[in-house]
PDB file of C-alpha atoms in Angstrom:
ATOM      1  CA  UNK A   1     -49.466  -0.302 -55.144  1.00 69.00           C
ATOM      2  CA  UNK A   2     -46.923   1.698 -53.195  1.00 88.00           C
ATOM      3  CA  UNK A   3     -43.316   1.541 -52.081  1.00 94.00           C
ATOM      4  CA  UNK A   4     -42.625   1.690 -48.351  1.00 95.00           C
ATOM      5  CA  UNK A   5     -39.105   2.458 -47.176  1.00 94.00           C
ATOM      6  CA  UNK A   6     -37.956   0.368 -44.221  1.00 95.00           C
ATOM      7  CA  UNK A   7     -34.699  -0.109 -42.340  1.00 85.00           C
ATOM      8  CA  UNK A   8     -31.422   0.119 -44.312  1.00 80.00           C
ATOM      9  CA  UNK A   9     -33.194   2.396 -46.838  1.00 88.00           C
ATOM     10  CA  UNK A  10     -34.757  -0.647 -48.501  1.00 96.00           C
ATOM     11  CA  UNK A  11     -38.013  -0.045 -50.393  1.00 98.00           C
ATOM     12  CA  UNK A  12     -40.676  -2.746 -50.232  1.00 98.00           C
ATOM     13  CA  UNK A  13     -43.411  -3.191 -52.805  1.00 97.00           C
ATOM     14  CA  UNK A  14     -46.835  -3.187 -51.134  1.00 97.00           C
ATOM     15  CA  UNK A  15     -50.099  -4.165 -52.826  1.00 94.00           C
ATOM     16  CA  UNK A  16     -53.094  -2.650 -51.038  1.00 94.00           C
ATOM     17  CA  UNK A  17     -56.780  -2.923 -51.947  1.00 91.00           C
ATOM     18  CA  UNK A  18     -57.329   0.095 -49.673  1.00 83.00           C
ATOM     19  CA  UNK A  19     -60.199   0.567 -47.264  1.00 72.00           C
ATOM     20  CA  UNK A  20     -62.520  -2.296 -46.468  1.00 66.00           C
ATOM     21  CA  UNK A  21     -66.258  -1.819 -46.151  1.00 65.00           C
ATOM     22  CA  UNK A  22     -68.840  -2.608 -43.524  1.00 68.00           C
ATOM     23  CA  UNK A  23     -66.309  -2.689 -40.729  1.00 77.00           C
ATOM     24  CA  UNK A  24     -64.488  -5.665 -42.221  1.00 88.00           C
ATOM     25  CA  UNK A  25     -60.971  -6.230 -40.870  1.00 90.00           C
ATOM     26  CA  UNK A  26     -57.672  -5.931 -42.697  1.00 95.00           C
ATOM     27  CA  UNK A  27     -55.742  -9.022 -43.796  1.00 96.00           C
ATOM     28  CA  UNK A  28     -51.972  -8.890 -44.380  1.00 97.00           C
ATOM     29  CA  UNK A  29     -50.392 -11.650 -46.485  1.00 97.00           C
ATOM     30  CA  UNK A  30     -46.738 -12.757 -46.302  1.00 98.00           C
ATOM     31  CA  UNK A  31     -45.492 -14.884 -49.198  1.00 97.00           C
ATOM     32  CA  UNK A  32     -43.171 -17.867 -49.144  1.00 97.00           C
ATOM     33  CA  UNK A  33     -39.757 -18.704 -50.583  1.00 98.00           C
ATOM     34  CA  UNK A  34     -38.780 -17.809 -53.278  1.00 98.00           C
ATOM     35  CA  UNK A  35     -42.006 -16.363 -54.650  1.00 96.00           C
ATOM     36  CA  UNK A  36     -44.075 -13.216 -54.248  1.00 94.00           C
ATOM     37  CA  UNK A  37     -47.671 -12.132 -54.827  1.00 85.00           C
ATOM     38  CA  UNK A  38     -49.165 -15.626 -54.667  1.00 82.00           C
ATOM     39  CA  UNK A  39     -52.496 -14.525 -53.220  1.00 89.00           C
ATOM     40  CA  UNK A  40     -54.386 -13.191 -56.232  1.00 84.00           C
ATOM     41  CA  UNK A  41     -57.198 -15.711 -55.749  1.00 85.00           C
ATOM     42  CA  UNK A  42     -57.619 -14.502 -52.182  1.00 91.00           C
ATOM     43  CA  UNK A  43     -57.388 -10.787 -53.048  1.00 90.00           C
ATOM     44  CA  UNK A  44     -60.000 -11.011 -55.814  1.00 87.00           C
ATOM     45  CA  UNK A  45     -62.617 -12.684 -53.638  1.00 90.00           C
ATOM     46  CA  UNK A  46     -61.904 -11.045 -50.304  1.00 92.00           C
ATOM     47  CA  UNK A  47     -61.864  -7.466 -51.552  1.00 90.00           C
ATOM     48  CA  UNK A  48     -65.268  -8.032 -53.191  1.00 89.00           C
ATOM     49  CA  UNK A  49     -66.597  -9.030 -49.782  1.00 91.00           C
ATOM     50  CA  UNK A  50     -65.314  -5.839 -48.166  1.00 92.00           C
ATOM     51  CA  UNK A  51     -61.989  -6.909 -46.682  1.00 94.00           C
ATOM     52  CA  UNK A  52     -58.911  -4.760 -47.052  1.00 94.00           C
ATOM     53  CA  UNK A  53     -56.111  -6.988 -48.335  1.00 95.00           C
ATOM     54  CA  UNK A  54     -52.430  -6.082 -48.178  1.00 96.00           C
ATOM     55  CA  UNK A  55     -49.535  -8.052 -49.570  1.00 96.00           C
ATOM     56  CA  UNK A  56     -45.891  -7.092 -49.464  1.00 96.00           C
ATOM     57  CA  UNK A  57     -42.929  -8.462 -51.347  1.00 98.00           C
ATOM     58  CA  UNK A  58     -40.210  -9.263 -48.834  1.00 98.00           C
ATOM     59  CA  UNK A  59     -36.811  -7.662 -49.368  1.00 98.00           C
ATOM     60  CA  UNK A  60     -34.914  -9.644 -51.975  1.00 98.00           C
ATOM     61  CA  UNK A  61     -38.069 -10.909 -53.653  1.00 98.00           C
ATOM     62  CA  UNK A  62     -40.496  -9.846 -56.343  1.00 97.00           C
ATOM     63  CA  UNK A  63     -40.732  -6.110 -56.939  1.00 96.00           C
ATOM     64  CA  UNK A  64     -39.030  -4.995 -53.712  1.00 98.00           C
ATOM     65  CA  UNK A  65     -35.414  -3.871 -53.452  1.00 98.00           C
ATOM     66  CA  UNK A  66     -32.892  -6.691 -53.542  1.00 98.00           C
ATOM     67  CA  UNK A  67     -29.853  -5.599 -51.530  1.00 96.00           C
ATOM     68  CA  UNK A  68     -26.665  -7.641 -51.714  1.00 95.00           C
ATOM     69  CA  UNK A  69     -25.927  -6.722 -48.098  1.00 91.00           C
ATOM     70  CA  UNK A  70     -27.479  -7.070 -44.671  1.00 89.00           C
ATOM     71  CA  UNK A  71     -29.299  -9.981 -43.117  1.00 94.00           C
ATOM     72  CA  UNK A  72     -31.995 -12.134 -44.685  1.00 98.00           C
ATOM     73  CA  UNK A  73     -33.284 -13.534 -41.415  1.00 98.00           C
ATOM     74  CA  UNK A  74     -36.721 -13.936 -39.882  1.00 99.00           C
ATOM     75  CA  UNK A  75     -35.812 -11.131 -37.502  1.00 98.00           C
ATOM     76  CA  UNK A  76     -35.038  -8.763 -40.388  1.00 98.00           C
ATOM     77  CA  UNK A  77     -38.267  -9.677 -42.165  1.00 98.00           C
ATOM     78  CA  UNK A  78     -40.295  -9.260 -38.961  1.00 98.00           C
ATOM     79  CA  UNK A  79     -38.860  -5.762 -38.493  1.00 98.00           C
ATOM     80  CA  UNK A  80     -39.679  -4.927 -42.117  1.00 98.00           C
ATOM     81  CA  UNK A  81     -43.283  -6.066 -41.668  1.00 98.00           C
ATOM     82  CA  UNK A  82     -43.640  -3.966 -38.533  1.00 98.00           C
ATOM     83  CA  UNK A  83     -42.247  -0.941 -40.396  1.00 97.00           C
ATOM     84  CA  UNK A  84     -44.807  -1.420 -43.175  1.00 97.00           C
ATOM     85  CA  UNK A  85     -47.699  -1.806 -40.740  1.00 97.00           C
ATOM     86  CA  UNK A  86     -46.543   1.286 -38.869  1.00 96.00           C
ATOM     87  CA  UNK A  87     -46.331   3.279 -42.106  1.00 95.00           C
ATOM     88  CA  UNK A  88     -49.852   2.185 -43.066  1.00 95.00           C
ATOM     89  CA  UNK A  89     -51.138   2.714 -39.497  1.00 94.00           C
ATOM     90  CA  UNK A  90     -52.557  -0.807 -39.297  1.00 95.00           C
ATOM     91  CA  UNK A  91     -54.149  -2.212 -36.151  1.00 93.00           C
ATOM     92  CA  UNK A  92     -56.087  -5.364 -35.373  1.00 93.00           C
ATOM     93  CA  UNK A  93     -55.081  -7.153 -38.555  1.00 96.00           C
ATOM     94  CA  UNK A  94     -55.104 -10.836 -39.368  1.00 97.00           C
ATOM     95  CA  UNK A  95     -51.606 -11.869 -40.446  1.00 98.00           C
ATOM     96  CA  UNK A  96     -51.478 -14.700 -42.996  1.00 98.00           C
ATOM     97  CA  UNK A  97     -48.112 -16.331 -43.611  1.00 98.00           C
ATOM     98  CA  UNK A  98     -47.511 -18.943 -46.293  1.00 98.00           C
ATOM     99  CA  UNK A  99     -44.588 -21.407 -46.168  1.00 98.00           C
ATOM    100  CA  UNK A 100     -41.485 -19.396 -45.164  1.00 99.00           C
ATOM    101  CA  UNK A 101     -43.916 -16.506 -44.707  1.00 98.00           C
ATOM    102  CA  UNK A 102     -45.594 -18.609 -42.023  1.00 99.00           C
ATOM    103  CA  UNK A 103     -42.323 -18.865 -40.123  1.00 99.00           C
ATOM    104  CA  UNK A 104     -41.832 -15.115 -40.505  1.00 99.00           C
ATOM    105  CA  UNK A 105     -45.390 -14.491 -39.278  1.00 99.00           C
ATOM    106  CA  UNK A 106     -44.711 -16.672 -36.233  1.00 99.00           C
ATOM    107  CA  UNK A 107     -41.581 -14.710 -35.356  1.00 99.00           C
ATOM    108  CA  UNK A 108     -43.253 -11.360 -36.007  1.00 99.00           C
ATOM    109  CA  UNK A 109     -46.254 -12.233 -33.844  1.00 98.00           C
ATOM    110  CA  UNK A 110     -44.031 -13.329 -30.972  1.00 98.00           C
ATOM    111  CA  UNK A 111     -41.750 -10.295 -31.212  1.00 98.00           C
ATOM    112  CA  UNK A 112     -44.372  -7.587 -31.743  1.00 97.00           C
ATOM    113  CA  UNK A 113     -47.503  -8.962 -30.097  1.00 90.00           C
ATOM    114  CA  UNK A 114     -47.558  -6.138 -27.547  1.00 90.00           C
ATOM    115  CA  UNK A 115     -47.888  -3.554 -30.341  1.00 91.00           C
ATOM    116  CA  UNK A 116     -51.551  -4.458 -30.775  1.00 88.00           C
ATOM    117  CA  UNK A 117     -51.264  -4.523 -34.555  1.00 94.00           C
ATOM    118  CA  UNK A 118     -51.962  -8.260 -34.823  1.00 96.00           C
ATOM    119  CA  UNK A 119     -55.268  -9.748 -33.664  1.00 96.00           C
ATOM    120  CA  UNK A 120     -55.042 -13.182 -35.321  1.00 98.00           C
ATOM    121  CA  UNK A 121     -52.594 -15.293 -37.297  1.00 98.00           C
ATOM    122  CA  UNK A 122     -53.104 -17.912 -39.989  1.00 99.00           C
ATOM    123  CA  UNK A 123     -50.215 -20.268 -40.684  1.00 99.00           C
ATOM    124  CA  UNK A 124     -50.691 -21.579 -44.211  1.00 99.00           C
ATOM    125  CA  UNK A 125     -48.426 -24.486 -45.173  1.00 99.00           C
ATOM    126  CA  UNK A 126     -45.996 -22.936 -42.710  1.00 99.00           C
ATOM    127  CA  UNK A 127     -42.312 -23.855 -42.488  1.00 99.00           C
ATOM    128  CA  UNK A 128     -42.578 -23.697 -38.716  1.00 99.00           C
ATOM    129  CA  UNK A 129     -41.645 -24.057 -35.962  1.00 99.00           C
ATOM    130  CA  UNK A 130     -38.621 -25.745 -37.577  1.00 99.00           C
ATOM    131  CA  UNK A 131     -38.293 -26.467 -41.292  1.00 99.00           C
ATOM    132  CA  UNK A 132     -35.629 -29.122 -40.749  1.00 99.00           C
ATOM    133  CA  UNK A 133     -35.068 -32.004 -38.377  1.00 98.00           C
ATOM    134  CA  UNK A 134     -32.761 -31.885 -35.375  1.00 97.00           C
ATOM    135  CA  UNK A 135     -31.944 -34.218 -32.493  1.00 97.00           C
ATOM    136  CA  UNK A 136     -35.016 -33.264 -30.458  1.00 98.00           C
ATOM    137  CA  UNK A 137     -37.263 -32.487 -33.446  1.00 98.00           C
ATOM    138  CA  UNK A 138     -37.829 -35.455 -35.816  1.00 98.00           C
ATOM    139  CA  UNK A 139     -40.101 -33.553 -38.218  1.00 98.00           C
ATOM    140  CA  UNK A 140     -39.613 -31.630 -41.446  1.00 98.00           C
ATOM    141  CA  UNK A 141     -36.911 -32.081 -44.052  1.00 97.00           C
ATOM    142  CA  UNK A 142     -33.350 -33.182 -43.469  1.00 98.00           C
ATOM    143  CA  UNK A 143     -30.824 -30.355 -43.263  1.00 98.00           C
ATOM    144  CA  UNK A 144     -29.046 -32.022 -46.167  1.00 98.00           C
ATOM    145  CA  UNK A 145     -32.116 -31.288 -48.310  1.00 97.00           C
ATOM    146  CA  UNK A 146     -31.571 -27.562 -47.746  1.00 98.00           C
ATOM    147  CA  UNK A 147     -27.859 -27.956 -48.406  1.00 98.00           C
ATOM    148  CA  UNK A 148     -28.733 -29.617 -51.712  1.00 98.00           C
ATOM    149  CA  UNK A 149     -31.086 -26.759 -52.649  1.00 98.00           C
ATOM    150  CA  UNK A 150     -28.345 -24.250 -51.829  1.00 98.00           C
ATOM    151  CA  UNK A 151     -25.854 -26.118 -54.003  1.00 99.00           C
ATOM    152  CA  UNK A 152     -28.377 -26.301 -56.852  1.00 98.00           C
ATOM    153  CA  UNK A 153     -29.141 -22.579 -56.495  1.00 98.00           C
ATOM    154  CA  UNK A 154     -25.467 -21.744 -56.849  1.00 98.00           C
ATOM    155  CA  UNK A 155     -25.016 -24.065 -59.824  1.00 98.00           C
ATOM    156  CA  UNK A 156     -28.292 -23.823 -61.804  1.00 98.00           C
ATOM    157  CA  UNK A 157     -30.967 -21.772 -60.066  1.00 98.00           C
ATOM    158  CA  UNK A 158     -33.469 -22.134 -62.899  1.00 98.00           C
ATOM    159  CA  UNK A 159     -33.239 -25.926 -62.734  1.00 98.00           C
ATOM    160  CA  UNK A 160     -33.598 -25.808 -58.947  1.00 98.00           C
ATOM    161  CA  UNK A 161     -36.793 -23.749 -59.225  1.00 98.00           C
ATOM    162  CA  UNK A 162     -38.132 -26.016 -61.970  1.00 98.00           C
ATOM    163  CA  UNK A 163     -37.605 -29.100 -59.795  1.00 98.00           C
ATOM    164  CA  UNK A 164     -39.057 -27.332 -56.743  1.00 98.00           C
ATOM    165  CA  UNK A 165     -42.288 -26.627 -58.612  1.00 97.00           C
ATOM    166  CA  UNK A 166     -42.571 -30.322 -59.487  1.00 97.00           C
ATOM    167  CA  UNK A 167     -43.250 -31.089 -55.815  1.00 97.00           C
ATOM    168  CA  UNK A 168     -45.156 -27.897 -55.004  1.00 98.00           C
ATOM    169  CA  UNK A 169     -48.615 -29.310 -55.675  1.00 98.00           C
ATOM    170  CA  UNK A 170     -50.331 -32.578 -54.807  1.00 97.00           C
ATOM    171  CA  UNK A 171     -49.012 -34.108 -58.024  1.00 94.00           C
ATOM    172  CA  UNK A 172     -47.109 -32.887 -61.071  1.00 88.00           C
ATOM    173  CA  UNK A 173     -50.262 -32.868 -63.205  1.00 89.00           C
ATOM    174  CA  UNK A 174     -52.738 -31.512 -60.628  1.00 91.00           C
ATOM    175  CA  UNK A 175     -52.284 -27.957 -61.961  1.00 95.00           C
ATOM    176  CA  UNK A 176     -52.070 -26.643 -65.503  1.00 96.00           C
ATOM    177  CA  UNK A 177     -48.769 -26.097 -67.264  1.00 96.00           C
ATOM    178  CA  UNK A 178     -49.662 -22.404 -67.423  1.00 96.00           C
ATOM    179  CA  UNK A 179     -49.969 -22.249 -63.626  1.00 95.00           C
ATOM    180  CA  UNK A 180     -46.599 -23.945 -63.227  1.00 96.00           C
ATOM    181  CA  UNK A 181     -45.068 -21.533 -65.764  1.00 97.00           C
ATOM    182  CA  UNK A 182     -46.463 -18.579 -63.810  1.00 96.00           C
ATOM    183  CA  UNK A 183     -45.066 -19.936 -60.554  1.00 96.00           C
ATOM    184  CA  UNK A 184     -41.668 -20.464 -62.191  1.00 97.00           C
ATOM    185  CA  UNK A 185     -41.651 -16.877 -63.456  1.00 97.00           C
ATOM    186  CA  UNK A 186     -42.405 -15.273 -60.091  1.00 97.00           C
ATOM    187  CA  UNK A 187     -39.922 -17.533 -58.307  1.00 98.00           C
ATOM    188  CA  UNK A 188     -37.168 -16.533 -60.720  1.00 98.00           C
ATOM    189  CA  UNK A 189     -37.733 -12.851 -59.891  1.00 97.00           C
ATOM    190  CA  UNK A 190     -36.123 -13.466 -56.504  1.00 98.00           C
ATOM    191  CA  UNK A 191     -32.607 -12.253 -55.915  1.00 98.00           C
ATOM    192  CA  UNK A 192     -30.085 -15.109 -56.225  1.00 98.00           C
ATOM    193  CA  UNK A 193     -28.496 -13.843 -53.015  1.00 98.00           C
ATOM    194  CA  UNK A 194     -31.801 -13.777 -51.099  1.00 98.00           C
ATOM    195  CA  UNK A 195     -32.701 -17.206 -52.462  1.00 98.00           C
ATOM    196  CA  UNK A 196     -29.595 -18.752 -50.898  1.00 98.00           C
ATOM    197  CA  UNK A 197     -29.571 -16.728 -47.657  1.00 98.00           C
ATOM    198  CA  UNK A 198     -33.198 -17.629 -46.947  1.00 99.00           C
ATOM    199  CA  UNK A 199     -32.464 -21.301 -47.515  1.00 99.00           C
ATOM    200  CA  UNK A 200     -29.805 -20.987 -44.832  1.00 98.00           C
ATOM    201  CA  UNK A 201     -32.354 -19.395 -42.493  1.00 99.00           C
ATOM    202  CA  UNK A 202     -34.946 -22.068 -43.270  1.00 99.00           C
ATOM    203  CA  UNK A 203     -32.345 -24.726 -42.531  1.00 99.00           C
ATOM    204  CA  UNK A 204     -31.086 -23.277 -39.249  1.00 99.00           C
ATOM    205  CA  UNK A 205     -33.942 -21.365 -37.576  1.00 99.00           C
ATOM    206  CA  UNK A 206     -35.782 -22.778 -34.563  1.00 99.00           C
ATOM    207  CA  UNK A 207     -38.983 -20.940 -33.614  1.00 99.00           C
ATOM    208  CA  UNK A 208     -40.195 -23.169 -30.820  1.00 99.00           C
ATOM    209  CA  UNK A 209     -39.713 -20.395 -28.261  1.00 98.00           C
ATOM    210  CA  UNK A 210     -41.795 -18.086 -30.465  1.00 98.00           C
ATOM    211  CA  UNK A 211     -44.490 -20.743 -30.689  1.00 99.00           C
ATOM    212  CA  UNK A 212     -44.604 -20.981 -26.898  1.00 98.00           C
ATOM    213  CA  UNK A 213     -44.890 -17.195 -26.544  1.00 97.00           C
ATOM    214  CA  UNK A 214     -47.828 -17.116 -28.956  1.00 98.00           C
ATOM    215  CA  UNK A 215     -49.522 -19.902 -27.015  1.00 98.00           C
ATOM    216  CA  UNK A 216     -48.960 -18.169 -23.680  1.00 97.00           C
ATOM    217  CA  UNK A 217     -50.492 -14.940 -24.968  1.00 94.00           C
ATOM    218  CA  UNK A 218     -53.584 -16.784 -26.238  1.00 95.00           C
ATOM    219  CA  UNK A 219     -53.265 -15.253 -29.687  1.00 96.00           C
ATOM    220  CA  UNK A 220     -55.984 -16.743 -31.925  1.00 97.00           C
ATOM    221  CA  UNK A 221     -54.291 -19.002 -34.464  1.00 99.00           C
ATOM    222  CA  UNK A 222     -55.514 -21.086 -37.390  1.00 99.00           C
ATOM    223  CA  UNK A 223     -53.331 -23.629 -39.158  1.00 99.00           C
ATOM    224  CA  UNK A 224     -54.130 -24.408 -42.810  1.00 99.00           C
ATOM    225  CA  UNK A 225     -52.087 -27.290 -44.189  1.00 99.00           C
ATOM    226  CA  UNK A 226     -52.175 -29.622 -47.171  1.00 99.00           C
ATOM    227  CA  UNK A 227     -52.260 -33.281 -46.185  1.00 99.00           C
ATOM    228  CA  UNK A 228     -50.053 -34.148 -49.170  1.00 98.00           C
ATOM    229  CA  UNK A 229     -47.458 -31.405 -48.585  1.00 99.00           C
ATOM    230  CA  UNK A 230     -44.031 -32.634 -49.720  1.00 98.00           C
ATOM    231  CA  UNK A 231     -42.197 -29.427 -48.771  1.00 98.00           C
ATOM    232  CA  UNK A 232     -43.552 -28.686 -45.294  1.00 99.00           C
ATOM    233  CA  UNK A 233     -44.796 -32.112 -44.167  1.00 98.00           C
ATOM    234  CA  UNK A 234     -48.149 -32.290 -42.406  1.00 99.00           C
ATOM    235  CA  UNK A 235     -46.363 -33.313 -39.197  1.00 98.00           C
ATOM    236  CA  UNK A 236     -45.388 -29.640 -38.820  1.00 99.00           C
ATOM    237  CA  UNK A 237     -49.071 -28.679 -38.700  1.00 99.00           C
ATOM    238  CA  UNK A 238     -49.656 -31.213 -35.940  1.00 99.00           C
ATOM    239  CA  UNK A 239     -46.694 -29.838 -33.977  1.00 99.00           C
ATOM    240  CA  UNK A 240     -48.084 -26.293 -34.197  1.00 99.00           C
ATOM    241  CA  UNK A 241     -51.580 -27.451 -33.298  1.00 99.00           C
ATOM    242  CA  UNK A 242     -50.288 -29.217 -30.183  1.00 98.00           C
ATOM    243  CA  UNK A 243     -47.917 -26.393 -29.287  1.00 98.00           C
ATOM    244  CA  UNK A 244     -50.345 -23.459 -29.596  1.00 99.00           C
ATOM    245  CA  UNK A 245     -53.183 -23.693 -27.128  1.00 97.00           C
ATOM    246  CA  UNK A 246     -56.598 -23.198 -28.717  1.00 97.00           C
ATOM    247  CA  UNK A 247     -55.289 -23.229 -32.286  1.00 98.00           C
ATOM    248  CA  UNK A 248     -57.541 -24.486 -35.078  1.00 98.00           C
ATOM    249  CA  UNK A 249     -56.169 -27.029 -37.531  1.00 99.00           C
ATOM    250  CA  UNK A 250     -57.811 -27.089 -40.960  1.00 99.00           C
ATOM    251  CA  UNK A 251     -56.833 -30.045 -43.138  1.00 99.00           C
ATOM    252  CA  UNK A 252     -56.704 -29.602 -46.905  1.00 99.00           C
ATOM    253  CA  UNK A 253     -57.184 -33.177 -48.046  1.00 98.00           C
ATOM    254  CA  UNK A 254     -56.692 -32.501 -51.762  1.00 97.00           C
ATOM    255  CA  UNK A 255     -53.652 -30.231 -51.560  1.00 98.00           C
ATOM    256  CA  UNK A 256     -49.913 -30.405 -51.464  1.00 98.00           C
ATOM    257  CA  UNK A 257     -47.952 -27.302 -50.505  1.00 98.00           C
ATOM    258  CA  UNK A 258     -49.885 -24.860 -52.690  1.00 97.00           C
ATOM    259  CA  UNK A 259     -53.198 -25.166 -50.893  1.00 97.00           C
ATOM    260  CA  UNK A 260     -54.310 -21.593 -51.576  1.00 96.00           C
ATOM    261  CA  UNK A 261     -54.213 -22.454 -55.293  1.00 96.00           C
ATOM    262  CA  UNK A 262     -55.217 -26.117 -55.229  1.00 97.00           C
ATOM    263  CA  UNK A 263     -58.238 -25.596 -52.965  1.00 97.00           C
ATOM    264  CA  UNK A 264     -58.714 -21.875 -53.383  1.00 95.00           C
ATOM    265  CA  UNK A 265     -62.441 -21.863 -52.582  1.00 95.00           C
ATOM    266  CA  UNK A 266     -61.956 -23.766 -49.339  1.00 97.00           C
ATOM    267  CA  UNK A 267     -58.974 -21.584 -48.433  1.00 96.00           C
ATOM    268  CA  UNK A 268     -61.060 -18.441 -48.932  1.00 95.00           C
ATOM    269  CA  UNK A 269     -64.067 -19.818 -47.036  1.00 96.00           C
ATOM    270  CA  UNK A 270     -61.988 -20.979 -44.079  1.00 97.00           C
ATOM    271  CA  UNK A 271     -60.027 -17.730 -44.036  1.00 96.00           C
ATOM    272  CA  UNK A 272     -63.204 -15.644 -43.890  1.00 96.00           C
ATOM    273  CA  UNK A 273     -64.685 -17.903 -41.223  1.00 96.00           C
ATOM    274  CA  UNK A 274     -61.637 -17.431 -39.004  1.00 97.00           C
ATOM    275  CA  UNK A 275     -61.190 -13.710 -39.663  1.00 95.00           C
ATOM    276  CA  UNK A 276     -64.832 -13.028 -38.763  1.00 93.00           C
ATOM    277  CA  UNK A 277     -64.721 -15.152 -35.621  1.00 87.00           C
ATOM    278  CA  UNK A 278     -65.288 -13.216 -32.427  1.00 74.00           C
ATOM    279  CA  UNK A 279     -62.485 -13.949 -29.982  1.00 60.00           C
ATOM    280  CA  UNK A 280     -61.721 -12.869 -26.421  1.00 56.00           C
ATOM    281  CA  UNK A 281     -59.018 -10.305 -25.803  1.00 53.00           C
ATOM    282  CA  UNK A 282     -55.462 -11.557 -25.422  1.00 47.00           C
ATOM    283  CA  UNK A 283     -54.184 -12.294 -21.948  1.00 45.00           C
ATOM    284  CA  UNK A 284     -50.790 -12.565 -20.342  1.00 42.00           C
ATOM    285  CA  UNK A 285     -47.683 -10.484 -20.758  1.00 41.00           C
TER     286      UNK A 285
END
């Protein structure tokens, strides 16, 4: 592991399996709200197959600095990711974003596509292009659901996280109690401030322009989504699939939101298949 200093003198925790072998590409993972380091099943298998895997804890989460100042927006997170990739001199990586991390990956790819650091993106249970409904977007959760989570976070954050985990998987008993305890523990490591500010961003952000930019640039995109997702409904996957030309939609029939845990073998197999896929160079401006 290492600490990488980004804007505002914030240090981010970065887990890095180091160099891949056999010319295998690098894969960068972005976690969701309010967790960190959820990709151990992917790291263990992928690094054995020669892939370099990198995961970073976003500011405010996990083992990274947790400032009580500044913005906790997708734009801030996208800049942080670019700073980390610049520090590590990464090029041609596959960016994997889970849940809120999927929304961040979408914004990063749209903002920094010309840098050449990103060659492909995987949206995994992504909270994108909009996490909540609006007049011209009848998908996702109601904004009042986010308001309720914010109120619960301010009143009893531990209870909020406990209840959130109840709907994280396909069913309450589809994963062991130990797995749910582990997820609770890593979610509670998040800053209370970041927990609330990111809920506000999830509630308000609209990334449809970013989605269009990604489609126009012909960036190779795969969409992994649990059919039984109660947090980011499967309708969001269909919206992304329709909105991003040439994107690949992979259905996880036996998963809720936590597809990389519930169907870890399929997630790994599909990830490798997409990462290894030969694709034409990007076009457009």
